[in-house]
Structures are given as structure tokens and as C-alpha cells.
Short mmCIF file of C-alpha atoms and ligand atoms in Angstrom, two decimals:
data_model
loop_
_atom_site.label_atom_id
_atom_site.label_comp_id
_atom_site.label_asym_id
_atom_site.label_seq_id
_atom_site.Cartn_x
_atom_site.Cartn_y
_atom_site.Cartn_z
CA UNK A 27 0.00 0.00 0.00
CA UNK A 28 1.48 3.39 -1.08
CA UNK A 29 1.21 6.48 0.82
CA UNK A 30 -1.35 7.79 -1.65
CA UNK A 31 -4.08 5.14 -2.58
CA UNK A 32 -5.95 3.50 0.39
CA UNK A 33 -8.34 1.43 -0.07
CA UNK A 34 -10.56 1.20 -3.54
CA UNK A 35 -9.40 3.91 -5.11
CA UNK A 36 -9.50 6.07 -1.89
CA UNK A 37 -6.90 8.52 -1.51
CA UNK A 38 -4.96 9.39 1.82
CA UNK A 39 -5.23 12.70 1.85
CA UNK A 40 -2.09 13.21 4.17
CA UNK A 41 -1.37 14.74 7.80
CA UNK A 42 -1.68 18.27 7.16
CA UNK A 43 -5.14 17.56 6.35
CA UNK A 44 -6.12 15.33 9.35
CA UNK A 45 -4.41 17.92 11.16
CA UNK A 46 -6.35 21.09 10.08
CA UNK A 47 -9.38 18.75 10.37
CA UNK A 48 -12.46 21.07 12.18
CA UNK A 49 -15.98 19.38 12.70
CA UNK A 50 -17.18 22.77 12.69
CA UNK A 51 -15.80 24.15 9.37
CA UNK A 52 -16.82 21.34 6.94
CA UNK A 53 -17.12 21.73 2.88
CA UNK A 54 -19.84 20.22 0.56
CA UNK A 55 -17.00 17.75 -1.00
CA UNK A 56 -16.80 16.15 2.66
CA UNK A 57 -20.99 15.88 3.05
CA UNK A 58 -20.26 14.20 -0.68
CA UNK A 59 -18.17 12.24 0.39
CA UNK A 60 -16.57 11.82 4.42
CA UNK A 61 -14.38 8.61 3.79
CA UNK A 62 -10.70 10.20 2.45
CA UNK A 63 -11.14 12.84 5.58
CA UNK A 64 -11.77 9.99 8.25
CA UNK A 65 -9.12 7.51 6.85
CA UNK A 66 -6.86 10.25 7.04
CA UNK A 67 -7.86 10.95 10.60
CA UNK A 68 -7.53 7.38 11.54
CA UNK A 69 -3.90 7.11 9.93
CA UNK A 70 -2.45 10.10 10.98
CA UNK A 71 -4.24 11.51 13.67
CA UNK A 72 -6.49 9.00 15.41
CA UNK A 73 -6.62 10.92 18.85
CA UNK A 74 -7.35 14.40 17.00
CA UNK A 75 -8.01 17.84 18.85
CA UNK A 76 -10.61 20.18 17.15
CA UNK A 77 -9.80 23.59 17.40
CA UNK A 78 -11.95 23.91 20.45
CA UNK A 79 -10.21 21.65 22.28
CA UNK A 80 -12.41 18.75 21.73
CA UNK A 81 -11.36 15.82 20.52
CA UNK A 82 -12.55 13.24 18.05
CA UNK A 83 -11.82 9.67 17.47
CA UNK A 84 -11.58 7.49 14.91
CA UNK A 85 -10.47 4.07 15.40
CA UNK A 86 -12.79 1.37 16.08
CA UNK A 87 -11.16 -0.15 19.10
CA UNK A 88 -11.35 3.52 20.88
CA UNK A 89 -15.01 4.11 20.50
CA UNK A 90 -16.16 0.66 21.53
CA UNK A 91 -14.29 0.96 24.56
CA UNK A 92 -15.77 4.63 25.13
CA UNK A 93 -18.94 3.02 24.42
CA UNK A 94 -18.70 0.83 27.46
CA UNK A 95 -17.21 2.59 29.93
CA UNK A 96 -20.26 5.19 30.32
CA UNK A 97 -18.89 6.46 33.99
CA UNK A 98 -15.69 8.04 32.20
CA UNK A 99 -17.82 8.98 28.73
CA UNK A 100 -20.38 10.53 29.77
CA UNK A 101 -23.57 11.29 28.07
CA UNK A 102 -25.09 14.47 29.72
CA UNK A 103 -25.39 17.01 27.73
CA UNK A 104 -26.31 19.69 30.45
CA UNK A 105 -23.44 22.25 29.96
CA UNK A 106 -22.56 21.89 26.65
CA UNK A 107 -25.86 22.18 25.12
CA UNK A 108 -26.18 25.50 26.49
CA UNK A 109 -23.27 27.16 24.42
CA UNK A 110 -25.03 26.72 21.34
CA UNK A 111 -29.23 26.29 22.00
CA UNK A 112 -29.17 29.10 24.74
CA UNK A 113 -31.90 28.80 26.94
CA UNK A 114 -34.45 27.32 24.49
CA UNK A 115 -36.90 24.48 24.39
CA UNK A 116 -34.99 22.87 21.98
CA UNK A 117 -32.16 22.60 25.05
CA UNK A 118 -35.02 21.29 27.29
CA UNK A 119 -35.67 18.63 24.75
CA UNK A 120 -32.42 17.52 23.92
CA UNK A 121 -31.26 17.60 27.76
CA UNK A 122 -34.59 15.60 28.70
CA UNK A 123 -34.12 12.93 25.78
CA UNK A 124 -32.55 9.47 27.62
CA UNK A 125 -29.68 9.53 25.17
CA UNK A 126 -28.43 12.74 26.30
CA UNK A 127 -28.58 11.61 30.18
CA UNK A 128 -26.73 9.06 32.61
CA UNK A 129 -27.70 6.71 34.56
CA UNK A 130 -30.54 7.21 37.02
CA UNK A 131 -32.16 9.38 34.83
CA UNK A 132 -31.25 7.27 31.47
CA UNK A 133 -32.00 4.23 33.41
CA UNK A 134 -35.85 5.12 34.51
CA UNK A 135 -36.89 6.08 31.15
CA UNK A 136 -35.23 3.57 28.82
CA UNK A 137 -37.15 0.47 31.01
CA UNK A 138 -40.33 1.77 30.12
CA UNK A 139 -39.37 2.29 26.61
CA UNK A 140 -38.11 -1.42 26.86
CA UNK A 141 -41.98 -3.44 26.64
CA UNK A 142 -42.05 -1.41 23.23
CA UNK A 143 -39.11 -3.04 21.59
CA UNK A 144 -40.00 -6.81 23.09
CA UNK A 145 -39.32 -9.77 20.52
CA UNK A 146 -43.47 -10.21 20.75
CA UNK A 147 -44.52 -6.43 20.36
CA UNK A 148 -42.14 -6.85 16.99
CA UNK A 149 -43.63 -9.65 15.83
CA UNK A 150 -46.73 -7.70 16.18
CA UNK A 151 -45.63 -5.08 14.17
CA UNK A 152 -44.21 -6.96 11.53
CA UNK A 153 -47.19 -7.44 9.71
CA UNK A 154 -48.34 -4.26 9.81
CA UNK A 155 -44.47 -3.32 8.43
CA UNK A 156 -45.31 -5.53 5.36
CA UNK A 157 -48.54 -3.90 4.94
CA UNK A 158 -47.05 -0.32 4.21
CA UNK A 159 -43.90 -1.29 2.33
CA UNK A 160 -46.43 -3.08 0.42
CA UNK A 161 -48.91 -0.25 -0.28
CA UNK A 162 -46.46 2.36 -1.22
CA UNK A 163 -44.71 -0.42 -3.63
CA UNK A 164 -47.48 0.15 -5.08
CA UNK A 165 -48.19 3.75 -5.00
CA UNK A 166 -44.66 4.51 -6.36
CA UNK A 167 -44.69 1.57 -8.82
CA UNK A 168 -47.38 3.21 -10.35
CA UNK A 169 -45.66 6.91 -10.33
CA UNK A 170 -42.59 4.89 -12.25
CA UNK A 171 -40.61 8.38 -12.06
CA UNK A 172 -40.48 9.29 -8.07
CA UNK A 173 -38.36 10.36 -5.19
CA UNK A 174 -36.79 7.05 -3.29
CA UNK A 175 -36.40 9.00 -0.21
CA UNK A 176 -39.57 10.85 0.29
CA UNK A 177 -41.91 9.10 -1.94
CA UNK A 178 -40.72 5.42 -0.20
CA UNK A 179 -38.64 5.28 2.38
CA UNK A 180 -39.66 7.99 4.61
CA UNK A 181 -43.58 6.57 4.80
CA UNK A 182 -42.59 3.31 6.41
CA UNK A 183 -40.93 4.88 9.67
CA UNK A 184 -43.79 7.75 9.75
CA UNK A 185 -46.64 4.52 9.66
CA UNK A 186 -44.93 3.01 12.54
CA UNK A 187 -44.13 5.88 15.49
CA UNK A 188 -47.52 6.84 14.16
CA UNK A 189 -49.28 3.77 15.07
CA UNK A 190 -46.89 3.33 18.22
CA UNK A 191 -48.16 7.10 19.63
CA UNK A 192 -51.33 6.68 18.30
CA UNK A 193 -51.08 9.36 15.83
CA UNK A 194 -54.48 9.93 13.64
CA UNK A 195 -53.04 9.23 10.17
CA UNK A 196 -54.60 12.95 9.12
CA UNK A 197 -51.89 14.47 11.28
CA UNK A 198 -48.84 12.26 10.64
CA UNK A 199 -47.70 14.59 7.51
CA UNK A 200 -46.86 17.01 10.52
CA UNK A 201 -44.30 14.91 12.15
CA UNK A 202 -41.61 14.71 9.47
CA UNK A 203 -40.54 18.39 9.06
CA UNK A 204 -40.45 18.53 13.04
CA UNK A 205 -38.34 15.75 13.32
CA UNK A 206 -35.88 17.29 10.65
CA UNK A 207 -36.11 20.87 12.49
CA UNK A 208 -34.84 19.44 15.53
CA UNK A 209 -32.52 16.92 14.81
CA UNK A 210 -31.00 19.88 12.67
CA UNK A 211 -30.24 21.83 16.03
CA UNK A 212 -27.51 18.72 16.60
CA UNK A 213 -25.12 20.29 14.41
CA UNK A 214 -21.60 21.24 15.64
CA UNK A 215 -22.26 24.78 13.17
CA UNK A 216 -25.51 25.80 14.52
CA UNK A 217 -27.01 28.85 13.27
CA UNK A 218 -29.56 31.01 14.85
CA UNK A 219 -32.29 30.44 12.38
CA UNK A 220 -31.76 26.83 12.62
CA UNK A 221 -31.72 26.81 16.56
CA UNK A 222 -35.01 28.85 16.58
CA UNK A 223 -37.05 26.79 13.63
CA UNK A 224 -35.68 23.49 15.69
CA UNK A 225 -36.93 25.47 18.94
CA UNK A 226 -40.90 26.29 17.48
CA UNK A 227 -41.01 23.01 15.89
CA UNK A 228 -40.48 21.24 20.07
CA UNK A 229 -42.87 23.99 21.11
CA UNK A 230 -45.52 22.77 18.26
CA UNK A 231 -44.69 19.02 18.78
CA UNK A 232 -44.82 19.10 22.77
CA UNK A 233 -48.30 21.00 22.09
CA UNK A 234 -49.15 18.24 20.37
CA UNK A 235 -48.07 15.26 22.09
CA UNK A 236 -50.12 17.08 25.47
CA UNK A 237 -53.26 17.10 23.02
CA UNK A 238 -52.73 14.00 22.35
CA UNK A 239 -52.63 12.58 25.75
CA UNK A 240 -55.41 14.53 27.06
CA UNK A 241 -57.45 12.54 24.20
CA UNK A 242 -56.12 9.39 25.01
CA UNK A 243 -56.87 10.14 28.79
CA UNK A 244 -60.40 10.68 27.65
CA UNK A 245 -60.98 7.75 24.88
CA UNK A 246 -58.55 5.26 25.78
CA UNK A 247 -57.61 3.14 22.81
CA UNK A 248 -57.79 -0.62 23.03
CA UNK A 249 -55.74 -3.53 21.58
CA UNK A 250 -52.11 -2.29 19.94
CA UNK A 251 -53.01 1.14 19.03
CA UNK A 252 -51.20 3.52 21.17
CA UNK A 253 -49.35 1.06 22.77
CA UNK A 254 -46.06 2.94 23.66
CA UNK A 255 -48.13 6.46 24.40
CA UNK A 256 -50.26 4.74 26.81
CA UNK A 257 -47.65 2.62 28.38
CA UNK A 258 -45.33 5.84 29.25
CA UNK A 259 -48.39 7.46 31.31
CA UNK A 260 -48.90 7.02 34.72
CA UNK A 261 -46.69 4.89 37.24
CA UNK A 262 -45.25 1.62 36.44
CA UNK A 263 -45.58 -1.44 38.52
CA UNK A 264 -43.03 -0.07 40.51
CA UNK A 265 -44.94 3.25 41.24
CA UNK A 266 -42.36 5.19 39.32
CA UNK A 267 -44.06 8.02 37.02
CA UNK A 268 -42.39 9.82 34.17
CA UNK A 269 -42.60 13.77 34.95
CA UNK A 270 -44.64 15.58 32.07
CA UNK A 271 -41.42 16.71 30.00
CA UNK A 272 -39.86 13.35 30.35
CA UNK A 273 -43.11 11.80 29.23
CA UNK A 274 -43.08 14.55 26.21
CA UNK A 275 -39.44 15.02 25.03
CA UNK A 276 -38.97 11.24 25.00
CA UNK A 277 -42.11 10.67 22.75
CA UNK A 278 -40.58 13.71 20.66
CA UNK A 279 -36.96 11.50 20.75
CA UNK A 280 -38.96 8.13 19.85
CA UNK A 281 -40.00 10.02 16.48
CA UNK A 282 -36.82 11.47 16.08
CA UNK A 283 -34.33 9.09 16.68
CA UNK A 284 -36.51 6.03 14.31
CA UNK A 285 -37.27 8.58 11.94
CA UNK A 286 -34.64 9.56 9.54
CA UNK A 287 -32.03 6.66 10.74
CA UNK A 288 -34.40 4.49 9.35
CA UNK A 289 -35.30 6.28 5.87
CA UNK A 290 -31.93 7.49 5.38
CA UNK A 291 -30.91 3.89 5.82
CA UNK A 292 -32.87 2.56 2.87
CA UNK A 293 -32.37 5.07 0.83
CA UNK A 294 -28.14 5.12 1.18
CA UNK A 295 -28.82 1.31 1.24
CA UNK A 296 -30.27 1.83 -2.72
CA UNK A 297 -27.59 3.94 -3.20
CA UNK A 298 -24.72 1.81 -2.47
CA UNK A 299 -26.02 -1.47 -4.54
CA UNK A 300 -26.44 0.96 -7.52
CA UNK A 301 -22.73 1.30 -6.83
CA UNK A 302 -22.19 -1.85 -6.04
CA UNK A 303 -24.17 -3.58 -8.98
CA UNK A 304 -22.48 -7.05 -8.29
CA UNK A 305 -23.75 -6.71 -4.90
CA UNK A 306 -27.18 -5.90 -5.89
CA UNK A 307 -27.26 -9.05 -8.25
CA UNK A 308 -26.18 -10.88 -5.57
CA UNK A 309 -28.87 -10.32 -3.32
CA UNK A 310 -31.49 -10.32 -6.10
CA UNK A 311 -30.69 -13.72 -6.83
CA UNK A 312 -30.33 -14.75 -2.83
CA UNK A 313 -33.14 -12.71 -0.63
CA UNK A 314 -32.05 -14.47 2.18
CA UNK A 315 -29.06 -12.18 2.07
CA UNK A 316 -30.86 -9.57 3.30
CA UNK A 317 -30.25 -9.99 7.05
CA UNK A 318 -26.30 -9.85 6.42
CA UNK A 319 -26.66 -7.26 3.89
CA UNK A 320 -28.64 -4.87 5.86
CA UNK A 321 -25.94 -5.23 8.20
CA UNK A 322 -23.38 -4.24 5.36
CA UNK A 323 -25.40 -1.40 4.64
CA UNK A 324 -25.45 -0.23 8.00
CA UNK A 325 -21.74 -0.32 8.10
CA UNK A 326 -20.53 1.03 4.98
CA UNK A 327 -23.13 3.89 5.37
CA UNK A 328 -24.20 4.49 8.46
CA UNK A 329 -27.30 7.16 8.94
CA UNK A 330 -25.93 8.06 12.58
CA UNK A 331 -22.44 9.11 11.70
CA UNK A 332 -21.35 11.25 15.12
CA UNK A 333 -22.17 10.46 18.86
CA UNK A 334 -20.83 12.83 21.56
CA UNK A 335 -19.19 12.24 25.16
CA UNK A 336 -18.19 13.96 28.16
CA UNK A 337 -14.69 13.00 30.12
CA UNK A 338 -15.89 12.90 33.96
CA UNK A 339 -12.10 12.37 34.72
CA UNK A 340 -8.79 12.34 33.39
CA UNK A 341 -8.14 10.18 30.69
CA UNK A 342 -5.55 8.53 28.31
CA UNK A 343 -6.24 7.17 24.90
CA UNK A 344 -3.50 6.25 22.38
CA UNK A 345 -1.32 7.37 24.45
CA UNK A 346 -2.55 10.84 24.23
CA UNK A 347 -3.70 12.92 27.90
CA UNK A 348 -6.61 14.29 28.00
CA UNK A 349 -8.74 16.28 30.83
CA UNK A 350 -11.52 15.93 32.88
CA UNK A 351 -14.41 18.34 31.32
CA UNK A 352 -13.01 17.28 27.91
CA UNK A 353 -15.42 16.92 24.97
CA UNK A 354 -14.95 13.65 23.04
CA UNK A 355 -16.78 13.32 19.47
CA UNK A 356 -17.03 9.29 18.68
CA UNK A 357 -17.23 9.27 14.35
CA UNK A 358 -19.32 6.09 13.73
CA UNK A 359 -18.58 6.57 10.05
CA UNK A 360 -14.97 6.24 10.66
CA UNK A 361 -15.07 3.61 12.80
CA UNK A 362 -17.02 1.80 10.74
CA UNK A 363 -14.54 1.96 7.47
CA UNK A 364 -11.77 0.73 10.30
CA UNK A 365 -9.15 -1.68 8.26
CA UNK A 366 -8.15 -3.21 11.73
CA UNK A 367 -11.97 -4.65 12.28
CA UNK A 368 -13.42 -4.79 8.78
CA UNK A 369 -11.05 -5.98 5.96
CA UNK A 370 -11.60 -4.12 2.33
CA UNK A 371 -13.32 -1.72 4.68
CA UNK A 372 -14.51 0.31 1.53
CA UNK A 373 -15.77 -2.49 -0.07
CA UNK A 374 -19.60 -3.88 0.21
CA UNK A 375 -20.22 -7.60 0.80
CA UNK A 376 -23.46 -8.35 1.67
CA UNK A 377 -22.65 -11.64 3.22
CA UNK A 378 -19.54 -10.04 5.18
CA UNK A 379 -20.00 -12.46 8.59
CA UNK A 380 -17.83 -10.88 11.15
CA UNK A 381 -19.72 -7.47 11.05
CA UNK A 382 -19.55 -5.64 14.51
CA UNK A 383 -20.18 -2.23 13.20
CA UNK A 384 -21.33 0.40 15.56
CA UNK A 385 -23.67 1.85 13.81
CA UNK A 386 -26.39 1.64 16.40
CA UNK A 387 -23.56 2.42 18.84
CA UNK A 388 -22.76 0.39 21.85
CA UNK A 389 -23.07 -0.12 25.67
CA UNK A 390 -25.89 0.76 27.99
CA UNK A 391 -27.12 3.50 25.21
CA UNK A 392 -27.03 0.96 22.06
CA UNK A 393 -30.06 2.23 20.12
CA UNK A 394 -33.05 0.56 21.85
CA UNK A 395 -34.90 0.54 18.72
CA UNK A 396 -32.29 -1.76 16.76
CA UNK A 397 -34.52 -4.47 16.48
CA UNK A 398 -37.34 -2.53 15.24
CA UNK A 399 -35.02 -0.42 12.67
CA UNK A 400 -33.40 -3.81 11.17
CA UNK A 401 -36.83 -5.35 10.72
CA UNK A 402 -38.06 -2.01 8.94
CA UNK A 403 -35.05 -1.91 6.35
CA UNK A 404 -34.41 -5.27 5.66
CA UNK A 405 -38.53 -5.42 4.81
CA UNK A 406 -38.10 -2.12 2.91
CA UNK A 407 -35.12 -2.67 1.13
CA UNK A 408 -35.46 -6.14 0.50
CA UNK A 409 -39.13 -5.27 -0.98
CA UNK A 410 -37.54 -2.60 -2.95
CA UNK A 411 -34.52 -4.34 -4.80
CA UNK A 412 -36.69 -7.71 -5.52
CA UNK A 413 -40.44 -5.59 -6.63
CA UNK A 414 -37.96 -3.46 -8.99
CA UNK A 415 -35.61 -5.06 -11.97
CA UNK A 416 -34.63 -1.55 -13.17
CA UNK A 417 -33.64 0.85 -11.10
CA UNK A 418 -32.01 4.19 -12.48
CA UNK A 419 -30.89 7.35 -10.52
CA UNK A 420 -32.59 10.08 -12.86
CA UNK A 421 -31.09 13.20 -11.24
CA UNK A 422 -28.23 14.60 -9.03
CA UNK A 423 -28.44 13.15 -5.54
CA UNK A 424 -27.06 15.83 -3.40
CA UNK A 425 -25.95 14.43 0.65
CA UNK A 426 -27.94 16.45 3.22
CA UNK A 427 -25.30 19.22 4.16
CA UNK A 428 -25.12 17.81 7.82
CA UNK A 429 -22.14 15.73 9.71
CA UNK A 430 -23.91 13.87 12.13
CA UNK A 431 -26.77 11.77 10.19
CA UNK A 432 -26.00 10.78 6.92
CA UNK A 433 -28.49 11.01 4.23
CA UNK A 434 -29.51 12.62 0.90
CA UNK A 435 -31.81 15.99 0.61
CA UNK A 436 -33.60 13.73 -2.20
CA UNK A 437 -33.47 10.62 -4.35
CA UNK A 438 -35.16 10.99 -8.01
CA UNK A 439 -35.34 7.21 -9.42
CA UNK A 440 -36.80 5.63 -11.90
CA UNK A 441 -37.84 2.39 -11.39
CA UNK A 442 -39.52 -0.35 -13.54
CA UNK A 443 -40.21 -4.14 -13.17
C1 LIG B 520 -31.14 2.57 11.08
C2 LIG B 520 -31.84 3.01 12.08
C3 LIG B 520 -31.22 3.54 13.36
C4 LIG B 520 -29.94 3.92 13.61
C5 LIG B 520 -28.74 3.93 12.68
C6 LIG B 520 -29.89 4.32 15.01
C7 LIG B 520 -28.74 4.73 15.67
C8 LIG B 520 -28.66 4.98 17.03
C9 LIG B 520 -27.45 5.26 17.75
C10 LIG B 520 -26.05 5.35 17.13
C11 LIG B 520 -27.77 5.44 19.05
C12 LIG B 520 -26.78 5.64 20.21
C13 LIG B 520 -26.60 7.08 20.63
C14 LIG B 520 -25.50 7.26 21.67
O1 LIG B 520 -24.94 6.30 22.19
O2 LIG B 520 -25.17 8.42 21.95
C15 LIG B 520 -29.21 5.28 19.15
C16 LIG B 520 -29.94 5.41 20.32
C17 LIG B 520 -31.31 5.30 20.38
N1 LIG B 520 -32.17 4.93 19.36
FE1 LIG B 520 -31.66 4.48 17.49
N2 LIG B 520 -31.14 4.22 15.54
C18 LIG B 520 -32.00 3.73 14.56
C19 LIG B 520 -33.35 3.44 14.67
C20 LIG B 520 -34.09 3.62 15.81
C21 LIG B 520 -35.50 3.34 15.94
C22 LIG B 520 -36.37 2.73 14.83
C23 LIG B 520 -35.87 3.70 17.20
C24 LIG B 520 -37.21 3.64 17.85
C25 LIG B 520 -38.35 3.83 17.27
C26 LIG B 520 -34.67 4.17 17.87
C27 LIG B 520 -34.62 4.59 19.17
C28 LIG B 520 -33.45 4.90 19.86
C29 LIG B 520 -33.43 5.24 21.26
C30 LIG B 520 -34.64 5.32 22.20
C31 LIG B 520 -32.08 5.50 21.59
C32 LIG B 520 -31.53 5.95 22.93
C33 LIG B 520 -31.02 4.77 23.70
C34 LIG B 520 -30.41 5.17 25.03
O3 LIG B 520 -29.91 6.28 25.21
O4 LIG B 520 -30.45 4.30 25.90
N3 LIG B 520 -33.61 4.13 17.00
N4 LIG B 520 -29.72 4.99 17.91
#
């Protein structure tokens, strides 16, 4: 391996440039494309200080093992939020959300989210999964010329919170463009527009939600419908009862977090077997594929690409010091494209069996709605690549202009069988 070719054709792009590297001053050629800056990273700078003093990692081996020590990493977002969302209620959701909190706190919340995610309430859903991947098969079969993001993949996730808040399906259009808005006010660059449309769209969500519940409270629905909403009010067999924000802000994070993972998952999961055309053969001919592939996809592209941590003590990693108070960025998508855990790490094989990405993360905040999410895309996707023999891109798919979740802004396809 020389100095200037990687892997497949990607090209180290040197020290200098994983030393000037600055999560908060990021061009359009790395939303394009992210992999040259993080194998350069990795190489030459694995431990890497931002200009703010934060630091961000790289390898593999050092985010799994911030991943499980969450005493030393920690996940409260309490002062840091502040700098950049102000006192707003888009800082009282993010700070109220269990994946911005430690243990107690993180603890309470995510066992009553638990009964939602249960091998039997999937199997419950799976049908109804089926159901809509089936129906808007249809729908966009019949368009022939349509958006793969927004036209496909997006409706599946929508259906699903929807039915699990017991959403009327007149009002489920409303929940996309709020989840955007405040997923948005994540980025490192933050502007003040951004921070206050992320900030209205909590306020006009948590109205909402509290409209919601006061319905529910007054026609309780029966049998699935609701399910999660009606399990998070009032006390749980142990008498312990989520305060009205934490009840709110983690129905907003339920959207949120299954939202645009999901979607953005099929859709860069399309993507990548148009690239990867073998690849796409390959699971054309062998569906069964799909449960290894998915987990390919996941890898090679992940939809989560940054998760943040807080050092509650000194620390040493790679031989580097670093302080108590630090701030430590974990880059999934680097990780992920690691040549010391995946071989050919640029590479797709959709039967690739040693696969521990982290793309759902790790430790006690591994995304609790894994199960759910892999059921979703390999339904989706699968449906997708096997309904549709032709599949052409049939304009310029631009990446969403964000670091943290990785994703297009849209997908024009057209697709035939
Ligand atoms: C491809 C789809 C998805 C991806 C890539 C994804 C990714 C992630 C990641 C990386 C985390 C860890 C955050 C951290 O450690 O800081 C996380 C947490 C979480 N995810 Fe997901 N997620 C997906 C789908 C879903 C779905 C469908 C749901 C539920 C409807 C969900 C609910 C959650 C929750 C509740 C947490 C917080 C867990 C905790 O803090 O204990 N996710 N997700």
C-alpha cells in the first residue's frame, strides 16, 4: 500500500489535512463524500483535537471501549448544550431525551421504553411493516418516475411511530418536518435560524403530544393502538411516574431518533447497490441475504455518523492525555470503514460475517430501537430491490449538508419491473 491510494481507489489525503481537520468548518466535497477525511484521521491523527479543544476519534477499538465505559464517557449534555441552544426548548428537549442523560435518569426512562421493543410487540408489528412497504410499492410503482427517499422510504418509519403514539393518520404529515427541524439543532455549526425553527417546531410538537394525551386520557384506545403512548403514562408497577417533559421530550426522541435513521438507511442502502451492482445481483438472486446485507449497509453507510461524550475524569487514549471536562466526538462513520476490524473496509459484501459495526452504537445506550429499525429496512429494502428489476438514478443526488446523520436531501429514481 502506497502512501497515496488506500483502499478502492480512496486517496490518503495526508497529515496536514487530518491535522487542520475542524468538525465545525466542513465543505460540501466532505458531506459528498466523508471517507478520504476519516481515513486520514484514523492514519495520521487518530486521537485528534478540534480547534476547540475537543477531541474526536476514529479508530474502532477507541469508540467501543468509550462506548462501554459510560462512567468516564459521559452522556449528559447539560453544559454543553447551552453554548449553542441558549436557553431554548430545543435545550429542554435535547437535555430531557434518555440519550443525552446518565444513569438514574437514562435508566428510569429507557425500562419503560423497553416493553415497546419486546421480541413479541415486533412480531406484532411486523405485519403491519409488510402492509405499508407493500402499499407504497405500489403507489410509487405506479408513479414509475419518483423520489426514493420521500416518496418510499420515509412513509414506512412515519406509519410506525404513528401507530406506536397513536397518531391519527390525518396528522402524521406534521411529524416529518419537526423531526428534521430538531434533529438539525444537533449540528456542531448551529445557526440562529436553525436553533429557533428546531426550537418552534419542540414547542408545536410538545403542544401536540399534550393534546394528544389529554385525548387518550379521555378515549382510551384498546388492543395495539397507542401502545407505547399509553404505556409511558402514569406509574409503572413499581410506582415510578415519568414527569410531564420526560413523558413529552422522549415521545418527541422516539419520532426522532426512528425517523430519519431508518429512511436514510434505505435510501443510502439503494444507493450503495447501484454502486455496487455485483452486490445488488447478488442479493437479487439470494433474498435471504438480506439480514447480512442490511448489516453491510449499516456499516458502509451508516445514517448516525457522530455520537458525543463527556470525560468525567482524566483520561488517556492512544497514548494521548486528556482532561476531565473534555469533549470527546465518537465518528461512527470512521469507525465503521476501520481496516483493523473490517477488511476491504470500503468495499460492500453483503454476506460479510464478522460485522460488529457500531452503527447503532454500543453499551448501555445501544439504540433501543435496533430491532425494530433492522426489521423495517431489511422489509423495505429487501421489498424494494426484488419488486424493482430496473432501477435508475434520474437526477443529481445531493448528501444532506449535515455531519452527524448521513443522508440525501432527495433521491429521483426511476424504477420499472
Ligand atoms: C437505522 C436506524 C437507526 C440507527 C442507525 C440508530 C442509531 C442509534 C445510535 C447510534 C444510538 C446511540 C446514541 C448514543 O450512544 O449516543 C441510538 C440510540 C437510540 N435509538 Fe436508534 N437508531 C436507529 C433506529 C431507531 C429506531 C427505529 C428507534 C425507535 C423507534 C430508535 C430509538 C433509539 C433510542 C430510544 C435511543 C436511545 C437509547 C439510550 O440512550 O439508551 N432508534 N440509535
Amino acid at each position: 500500500m502506497t502512501d497515496s491510494k488506500l483502499y478502492d481507489g480512496i486517496t490518503d489525503l495526508g497529515a496536514d489535512a487530518a491535522a487542520a481537520f475542524d468538525i465545525a468548518a466542513l465543505d460540501r466535497d466532505f458531506y459528498e463524500n466523508p471517507y478520504p477525511v476519516f481515513h486520514a484521521l484514523r492514519r495520521h491523527a487518530p486521537v485528534h483535537r478540534l480547534p476547540n479543544g475537543a477531541w474526536f476519534l476514529t479508530r474502532h477499538a477507541d469508540l467501543d471501549a468509550a462506548y462501554h465505559d459510560p462512567v468516564l464517557f459521559s452522556s449528559d449534555k447539560t453544559v454543553d448544550f447551552k453554548k449553542t441552544m441558549g436557553d431554548t426548548s430545543l435545550y429542554e428537549h435535547h437535555t430531557t431525551s434518555l440519550v443525552f442523560n446518565d444513569p438514574p435518569g437514562h435508566t428510569r426512562v429507557r425500562k419503560r421504553l423497553a416493553p415497546a421493543f419486546t421480541p413479541r410487540a415486533l412480531r406484532a408489528l411486523e405485519s403491519r411493516v409488510r402492509e405499508v412497504v407493500d402499499a407504497s410499492l405500489d403507489e410509487v410503482a405506479e408513479m414509475g418516475s419518483f423520489d426514493l427517499l420521500h416518496d418510499f422510504a420515509m412513509k414506512l418509519p412515519i406509519e410506525l411511530i404513528g401507530d406506536m403514539l397513536g397518531v391519527p393518520r390525518e396528522d402524521r404529515h406534521l411529524l416529518s418536518p419537526w423531526a428534521v427541524a430538531i434533529l438539525g439543532g444537533l449540528e456542531a455549526d448551529l445557526a440562529p435560524a436553525q436553533r429557533d425553527d428546531a426550537a418552534l417546531a419542540v414547542d408545536n410538537f410538545k403542544d401536540y403530544l399534550r393534546w394528544l394525551i389529554a385525548e387518550r386520557q379521555k378515549n382510551p384506545l384498546s388492543g395495539e393502538d397507542g401502545e407505547v403512548l399509553s404505556k409511558l403514562v402514569g406509574p409503572d408497577a413499581e410506582g415510578d411516574t415519568l414527569t410531564e417533559l420526560e413523558l413529552l421530550h422522549n415521545c418527541i426522541f422516539l419520532l426522532n431518533a426512528g425517523h430519519e435513521t431508518t429512511a436514510n438507511t434505505v435510501t443510502n442502502g439503494v444507493d450503495a447497490l447501484l454502486r455496487f451492482p455485483d452486490q445488488l445481483d447478488r442479493l437479487r438472486a439470494d433474498p435471504e441475504l438480506i439480514v447480512s446485507g442490511v448489516e453491510e449497509l449499516l456499516r458502509f453507510e451508516s445514517s448516525v455518523q457522530l455520537n458525543n461524550r463527556k470525560l468525567t475524569a482524566d483520561a488517556e487514549i492512544g497514548g494521548v492525555a486528556m482532561n476531565k471536562g473534555d469533549y470527546v466526538w465518537l465518528c461512527i462513520g470512521a469507525a465503521n470503514r476501520d481496516p483493523a476490524e473490517f477488511p476491504d473496509p470500503d468495499a460492500i459484501d453483503i454476506g460479510r460475517d464478522r460485522n460488529k459495526h457500531l452503527a447503532f452504537g454500543s453499551g448501555i445506550h445501544a439504540c433501543a430501537g435496533m430491532s425494530l429499525g433492522r426489521m423495517e429496512i431489511r422489509i423495505a429494502l429487501n421489498g424494494f430491490v426484488q419488486r424493482f428489476g430496473q432501477i435508475e438514478p434520474s437526477g443529481t443526488a445531493l448528501h444532506h449538508p449535515r455531519a452527524r446523520f448521513r443522508g440525501f436531501v432527495d433521491y429521483p429514481v426511476t424504477a420499472s419491473v
